[in-house]
Coordinates of C-alpha atoms in Angstrom, one line a residue:
X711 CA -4.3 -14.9 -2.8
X712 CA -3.2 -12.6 -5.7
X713 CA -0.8 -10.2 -3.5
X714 CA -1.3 -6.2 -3.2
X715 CA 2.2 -5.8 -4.6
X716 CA 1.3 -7.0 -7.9
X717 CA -2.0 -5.3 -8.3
X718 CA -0.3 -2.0 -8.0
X719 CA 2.3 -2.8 -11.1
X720 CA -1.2 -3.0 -13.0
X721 CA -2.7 0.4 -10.9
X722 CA -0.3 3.2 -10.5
X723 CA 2.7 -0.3 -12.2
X724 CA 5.6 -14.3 -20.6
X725 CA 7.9 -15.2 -20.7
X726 CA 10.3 -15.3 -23.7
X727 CA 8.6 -18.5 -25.3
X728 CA 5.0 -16.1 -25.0
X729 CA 4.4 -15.9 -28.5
X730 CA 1.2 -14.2 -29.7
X731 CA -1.0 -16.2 -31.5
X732 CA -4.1 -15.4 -33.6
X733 CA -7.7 -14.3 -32.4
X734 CA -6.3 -13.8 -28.4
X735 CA -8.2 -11.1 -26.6
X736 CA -5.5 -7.8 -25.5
X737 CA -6.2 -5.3 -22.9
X738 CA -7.0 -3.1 -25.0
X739 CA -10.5 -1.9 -25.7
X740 CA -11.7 0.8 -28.9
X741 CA -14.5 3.4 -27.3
X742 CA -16.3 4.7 -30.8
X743 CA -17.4 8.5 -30.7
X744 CA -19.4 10.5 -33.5
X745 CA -16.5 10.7 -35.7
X746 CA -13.4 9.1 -33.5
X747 CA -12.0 6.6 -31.4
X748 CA -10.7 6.6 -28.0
X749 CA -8.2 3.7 -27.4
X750 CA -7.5 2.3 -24.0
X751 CA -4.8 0.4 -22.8
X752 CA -4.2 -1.2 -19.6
X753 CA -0.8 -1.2 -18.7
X754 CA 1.7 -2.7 -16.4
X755 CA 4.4 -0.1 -15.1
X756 CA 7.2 -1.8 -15.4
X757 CA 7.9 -4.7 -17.4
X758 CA 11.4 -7.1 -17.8
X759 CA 12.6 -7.5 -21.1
X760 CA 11.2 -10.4 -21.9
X761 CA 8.2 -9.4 -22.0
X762 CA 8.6 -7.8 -25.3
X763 CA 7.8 -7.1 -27.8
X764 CA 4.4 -5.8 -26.9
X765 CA 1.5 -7.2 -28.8
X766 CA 1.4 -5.8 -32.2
X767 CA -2.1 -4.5 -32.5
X768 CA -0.8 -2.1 -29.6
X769 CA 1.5 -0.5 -32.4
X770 CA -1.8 -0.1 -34.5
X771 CA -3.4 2.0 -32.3
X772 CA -0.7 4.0 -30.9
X773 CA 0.3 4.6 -34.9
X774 CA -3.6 5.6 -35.4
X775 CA -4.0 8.0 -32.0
X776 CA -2.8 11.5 -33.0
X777 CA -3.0 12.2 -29.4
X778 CA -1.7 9.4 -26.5
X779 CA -2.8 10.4 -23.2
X780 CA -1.5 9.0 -19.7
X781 CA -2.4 8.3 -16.0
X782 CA 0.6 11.3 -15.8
X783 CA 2.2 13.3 -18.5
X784 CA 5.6 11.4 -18.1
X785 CA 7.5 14.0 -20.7
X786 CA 6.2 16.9 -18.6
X787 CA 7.4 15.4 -15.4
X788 CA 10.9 17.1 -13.5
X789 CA 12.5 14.5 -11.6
X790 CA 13.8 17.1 -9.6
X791 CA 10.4 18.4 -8.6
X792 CA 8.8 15.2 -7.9
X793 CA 11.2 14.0 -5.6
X794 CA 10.8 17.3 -3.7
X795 CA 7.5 16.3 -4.1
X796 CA 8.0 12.9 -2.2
X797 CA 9.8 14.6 0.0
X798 CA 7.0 16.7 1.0
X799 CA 4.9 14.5 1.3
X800 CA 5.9 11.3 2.4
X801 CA 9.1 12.2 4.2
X802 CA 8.9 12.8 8.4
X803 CA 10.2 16.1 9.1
X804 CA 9.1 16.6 12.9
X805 CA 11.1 13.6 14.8
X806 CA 8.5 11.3 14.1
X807 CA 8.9 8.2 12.8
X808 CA 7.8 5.1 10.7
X809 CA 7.9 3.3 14.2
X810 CA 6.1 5.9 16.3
X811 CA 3.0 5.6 13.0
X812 CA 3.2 1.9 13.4
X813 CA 3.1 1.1 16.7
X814 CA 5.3 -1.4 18.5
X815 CA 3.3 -4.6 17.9
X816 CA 2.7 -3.6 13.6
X817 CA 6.3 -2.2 13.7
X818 CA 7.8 -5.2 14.9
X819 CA 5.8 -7.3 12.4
X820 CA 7.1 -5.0 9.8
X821 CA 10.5 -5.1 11.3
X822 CA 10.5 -9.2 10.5
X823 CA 8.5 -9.3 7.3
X824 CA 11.8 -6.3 6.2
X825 CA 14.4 -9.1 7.5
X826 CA 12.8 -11.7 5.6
X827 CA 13.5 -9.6 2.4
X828 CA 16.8 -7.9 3.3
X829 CA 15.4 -4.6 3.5
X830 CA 17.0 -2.9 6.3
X831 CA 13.7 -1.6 8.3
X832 CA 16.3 1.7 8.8
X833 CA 16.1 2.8 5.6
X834 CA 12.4 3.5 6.5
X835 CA 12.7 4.9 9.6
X836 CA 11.9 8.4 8.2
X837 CA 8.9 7.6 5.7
X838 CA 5.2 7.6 6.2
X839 CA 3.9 4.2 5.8
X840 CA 2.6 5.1 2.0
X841 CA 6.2 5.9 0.9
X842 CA 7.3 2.9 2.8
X843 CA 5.3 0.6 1.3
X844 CA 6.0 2.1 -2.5
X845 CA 9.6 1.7 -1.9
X846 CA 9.2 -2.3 -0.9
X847 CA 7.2 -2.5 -3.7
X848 CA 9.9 -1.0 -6.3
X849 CA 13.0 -2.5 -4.3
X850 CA 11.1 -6.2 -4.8
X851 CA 10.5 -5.7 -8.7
X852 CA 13.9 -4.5 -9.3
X853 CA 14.9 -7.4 -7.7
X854 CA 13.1 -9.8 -10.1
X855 CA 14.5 -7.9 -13.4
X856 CA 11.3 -5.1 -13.7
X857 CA 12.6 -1.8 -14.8
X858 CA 10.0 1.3 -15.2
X859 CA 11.5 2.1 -18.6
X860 CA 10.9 -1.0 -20.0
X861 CA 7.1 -0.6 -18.7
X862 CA 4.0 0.5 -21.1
X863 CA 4.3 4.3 -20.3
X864 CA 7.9 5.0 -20.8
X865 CA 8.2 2.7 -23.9
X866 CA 5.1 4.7 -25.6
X867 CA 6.5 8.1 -24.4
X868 CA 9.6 7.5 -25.9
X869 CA 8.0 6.9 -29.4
X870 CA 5.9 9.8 -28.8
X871 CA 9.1 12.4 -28.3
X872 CA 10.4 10.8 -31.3
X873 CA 7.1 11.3 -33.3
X874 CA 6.6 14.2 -32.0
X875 CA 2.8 13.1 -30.7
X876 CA 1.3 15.6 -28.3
X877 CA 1.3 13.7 -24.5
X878 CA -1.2 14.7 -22.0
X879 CA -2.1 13.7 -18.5
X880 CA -5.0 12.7 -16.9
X881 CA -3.9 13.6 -13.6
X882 CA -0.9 15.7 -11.9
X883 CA 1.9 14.1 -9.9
X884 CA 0.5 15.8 -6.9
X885 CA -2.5 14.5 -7.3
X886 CA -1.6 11.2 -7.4
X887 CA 0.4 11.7 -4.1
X888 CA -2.2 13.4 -2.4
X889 CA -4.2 10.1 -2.8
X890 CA -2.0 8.5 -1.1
X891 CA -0.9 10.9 1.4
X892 CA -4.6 11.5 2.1
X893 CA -5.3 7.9 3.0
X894 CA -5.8 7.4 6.9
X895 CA -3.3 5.8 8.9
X896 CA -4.7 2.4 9.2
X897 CA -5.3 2.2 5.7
X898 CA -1.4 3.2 5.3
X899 CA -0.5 0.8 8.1
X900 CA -2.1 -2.1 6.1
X901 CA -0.4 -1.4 3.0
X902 CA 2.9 -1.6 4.0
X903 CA 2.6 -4.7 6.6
X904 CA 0.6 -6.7 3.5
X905 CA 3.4 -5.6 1.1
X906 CA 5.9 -6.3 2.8
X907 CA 4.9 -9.9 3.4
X908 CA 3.6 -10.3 0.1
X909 CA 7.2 -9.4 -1.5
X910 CA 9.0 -12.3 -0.4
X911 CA 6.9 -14.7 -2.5
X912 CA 6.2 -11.9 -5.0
X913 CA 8.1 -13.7 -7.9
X914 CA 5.9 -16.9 -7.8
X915 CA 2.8 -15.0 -9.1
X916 CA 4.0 -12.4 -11.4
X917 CA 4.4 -14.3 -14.5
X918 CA 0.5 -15.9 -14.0
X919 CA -0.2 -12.0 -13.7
X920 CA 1.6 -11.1 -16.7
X921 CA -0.2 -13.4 -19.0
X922 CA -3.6 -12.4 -17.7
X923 CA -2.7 -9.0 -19.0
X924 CA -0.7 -9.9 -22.2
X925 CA -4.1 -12.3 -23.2
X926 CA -6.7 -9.9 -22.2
X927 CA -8.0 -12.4 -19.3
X928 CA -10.6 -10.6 -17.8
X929 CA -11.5 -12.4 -15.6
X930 CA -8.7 -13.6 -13.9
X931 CA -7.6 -9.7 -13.7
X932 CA -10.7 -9.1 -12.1
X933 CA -10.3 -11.5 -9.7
X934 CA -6.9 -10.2 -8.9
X935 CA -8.0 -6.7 -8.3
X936 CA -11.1 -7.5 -6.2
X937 CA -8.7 -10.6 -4.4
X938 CA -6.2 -7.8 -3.3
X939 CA -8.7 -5.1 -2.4
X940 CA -11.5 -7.1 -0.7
X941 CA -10.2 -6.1 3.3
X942 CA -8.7 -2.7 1.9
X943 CA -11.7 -1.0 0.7
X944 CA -10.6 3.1 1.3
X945 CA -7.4 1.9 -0.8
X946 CA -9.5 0.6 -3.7
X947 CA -12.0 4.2 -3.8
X948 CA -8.8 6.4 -3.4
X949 CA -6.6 3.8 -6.0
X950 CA -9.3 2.6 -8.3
X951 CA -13.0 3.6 -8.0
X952 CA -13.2 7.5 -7.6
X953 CA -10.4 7.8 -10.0
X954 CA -12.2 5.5 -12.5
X955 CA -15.2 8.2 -12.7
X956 CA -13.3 11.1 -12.8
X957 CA -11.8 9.9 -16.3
X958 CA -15.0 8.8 -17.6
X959 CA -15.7 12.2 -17.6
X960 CA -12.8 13.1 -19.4
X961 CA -13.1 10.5 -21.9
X962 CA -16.2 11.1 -22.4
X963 CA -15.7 14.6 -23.4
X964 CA -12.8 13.2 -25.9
X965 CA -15.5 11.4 -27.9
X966 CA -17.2 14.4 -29.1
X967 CA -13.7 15.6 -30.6
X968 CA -12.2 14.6 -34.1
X969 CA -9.0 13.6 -33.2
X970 CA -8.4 9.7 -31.7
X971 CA -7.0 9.1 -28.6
X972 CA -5.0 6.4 -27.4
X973 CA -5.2 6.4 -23.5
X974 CA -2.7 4.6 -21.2
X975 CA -4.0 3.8 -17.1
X976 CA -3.1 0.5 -15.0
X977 CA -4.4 -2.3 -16.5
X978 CA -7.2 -3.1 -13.1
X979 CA -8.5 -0.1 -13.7
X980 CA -10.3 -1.0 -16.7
X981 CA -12.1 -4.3 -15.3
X982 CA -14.7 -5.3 -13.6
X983 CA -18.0 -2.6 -13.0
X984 CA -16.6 -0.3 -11.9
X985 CA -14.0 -0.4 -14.4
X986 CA -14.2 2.2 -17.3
X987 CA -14.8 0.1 -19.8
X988 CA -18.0 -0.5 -18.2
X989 CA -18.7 2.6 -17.0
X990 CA -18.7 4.0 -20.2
X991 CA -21.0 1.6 -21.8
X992 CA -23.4 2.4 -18.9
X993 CA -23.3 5.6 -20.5
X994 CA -24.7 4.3 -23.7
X995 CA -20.7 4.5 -25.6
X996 CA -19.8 1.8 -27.8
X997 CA -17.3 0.0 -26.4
X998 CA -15.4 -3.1 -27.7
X999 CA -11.9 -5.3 -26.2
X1000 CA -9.6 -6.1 -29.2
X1001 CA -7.9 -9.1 -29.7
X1002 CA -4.5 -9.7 -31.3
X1003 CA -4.4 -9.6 -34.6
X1004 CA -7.6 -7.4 -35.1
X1005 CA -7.0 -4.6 -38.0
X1006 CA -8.3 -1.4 -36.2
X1007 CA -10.3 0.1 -38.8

């Protein structure tokens, strides 16, 4: 089963002898409008060093995008403010507790699945299940050598300061956290007991989930994301599908502009049909995936 855990490195978030060789597919599709091009890139979150460098035809169109455009503007964001943010509204301020949200019987399943990772089940004691289940997920990737700066987003927003490229956002941090805050309790009760379990072993299918996304395989990506979301369906519409519309809109709109866009969102949300690759084309735009070493133009 691909796990939950590593599904969200491609939503949210090769090994050195990877090299890239000629005519391999990339994430990476070109959407043509009247008189530009809207780039997207499916990204994973964080990455380890060794999974650089990034395939070069990524370079090309981030050098040919006078715009790059995120999930989240991550130059506009305060860390300050969004861990007040997180705070607000992940944090238990009333007495409650991660235990009294679980139940005994999940609690003490969660309790175990913690042990078996050395995470000290305490240390959650005050969070809502969501929040929980983000911080496994971050602890168990740190733990494995995965480090948010060395993901997609922060690599490409540090050129982009450098350049001086205008950075936008699709979304706002607090709308991403009231997707998650908003999702009912069993839904948040799910999350954290499957990643929780799923983080123990979480090591032995990352690198096959890496070179899915390095070489563009569709199909295995797709089977990932509908793998991990088949029993967690209000996840997948508040993580994946409802989001996926609302930026087709937006990108849609960007194709009537003159500047190009290079767009950046988790790599599984740009599979399968409801991903926007196809959602686009079912609105009649050209769309085509790149491969590695295409020229752009």
């Amino acid at each position: 089963m691909i796990r939950l855990t590593l599904s969200f490195l491609l939503l949210l978030f090769a090994g050195p002898s990877w090299a890239d060789t000629d005519g391999h597919p990339v994430t990476l599709w070109r959407a043509q409008g009247i008189s530009n091009s809207v780039y997207l890139l499916g990204s994973i979150h964080l990455l380890r060093a060794e999974d650089h460098p990034l395939p070069s035809i990524i370079d090309t169109a981030y050098n040919d995008a006078e715009v790059l455009i995120m999930e989240l503007d991550m130059d506009d964001l305060d860390a300050l403010a969004t861990q007040q943010l997180f705070n607000r509204n992940g944090v238990l301020h009333d007495g409650t507790t991660l235990r009294d949200l679980m139940g005994e019987e999940l609690y003490e399943r969660a309790a175990i699945a913690a042990k078996a990772n050395d995470i000290p089940i305490d240390m959650l004691t005050k969070s809502e299940p969501w929040l929980a289940a983000i911080t496994v997920e971050m602890l168990a990737l740190y733990r494995i050598g995965f480090n948010p700066t060395l993901g997609v987003e922060m690599q490409m927003t540090s050129r982009a300061v450098a350049d001086g490229k205008p950075i936008e956002g699709l979304e706002g941090i607090e709308e991403q956290l009231a997707f998650l805050d908003g999702l009912s309790l069993d839904a948040q009760r799910d999350m954290l007991i499957q990643t929780l379990e799923d983080s123990a072993s979480i090591g032995e299918s990352v690198d096959e989930m890496i070179r899915a996304w390095r070489y563009g395989d569709l199909e295995f990506l797709e089977s990932a994301l509908l793998d991990s979301f088949a029993e967690h369906q209000e996840l997948n519409e508040a993580l994946v599908t409802n989001r996926n519309r609302r930026w087709v809109s937006q990108i849609d709109e960007l194709l009537d502009d003159a500047d190009d866009y290079l767009i950046i969102v988790g790599a599984l949300h740009l599979v399968g049909e409801d991903g926007v690759p196809n959602l686009l084309a079912q609105r009649g735009i050209k769309i085509l995936q790149l491969s590695e070493p295409d020229s752009i133009r």
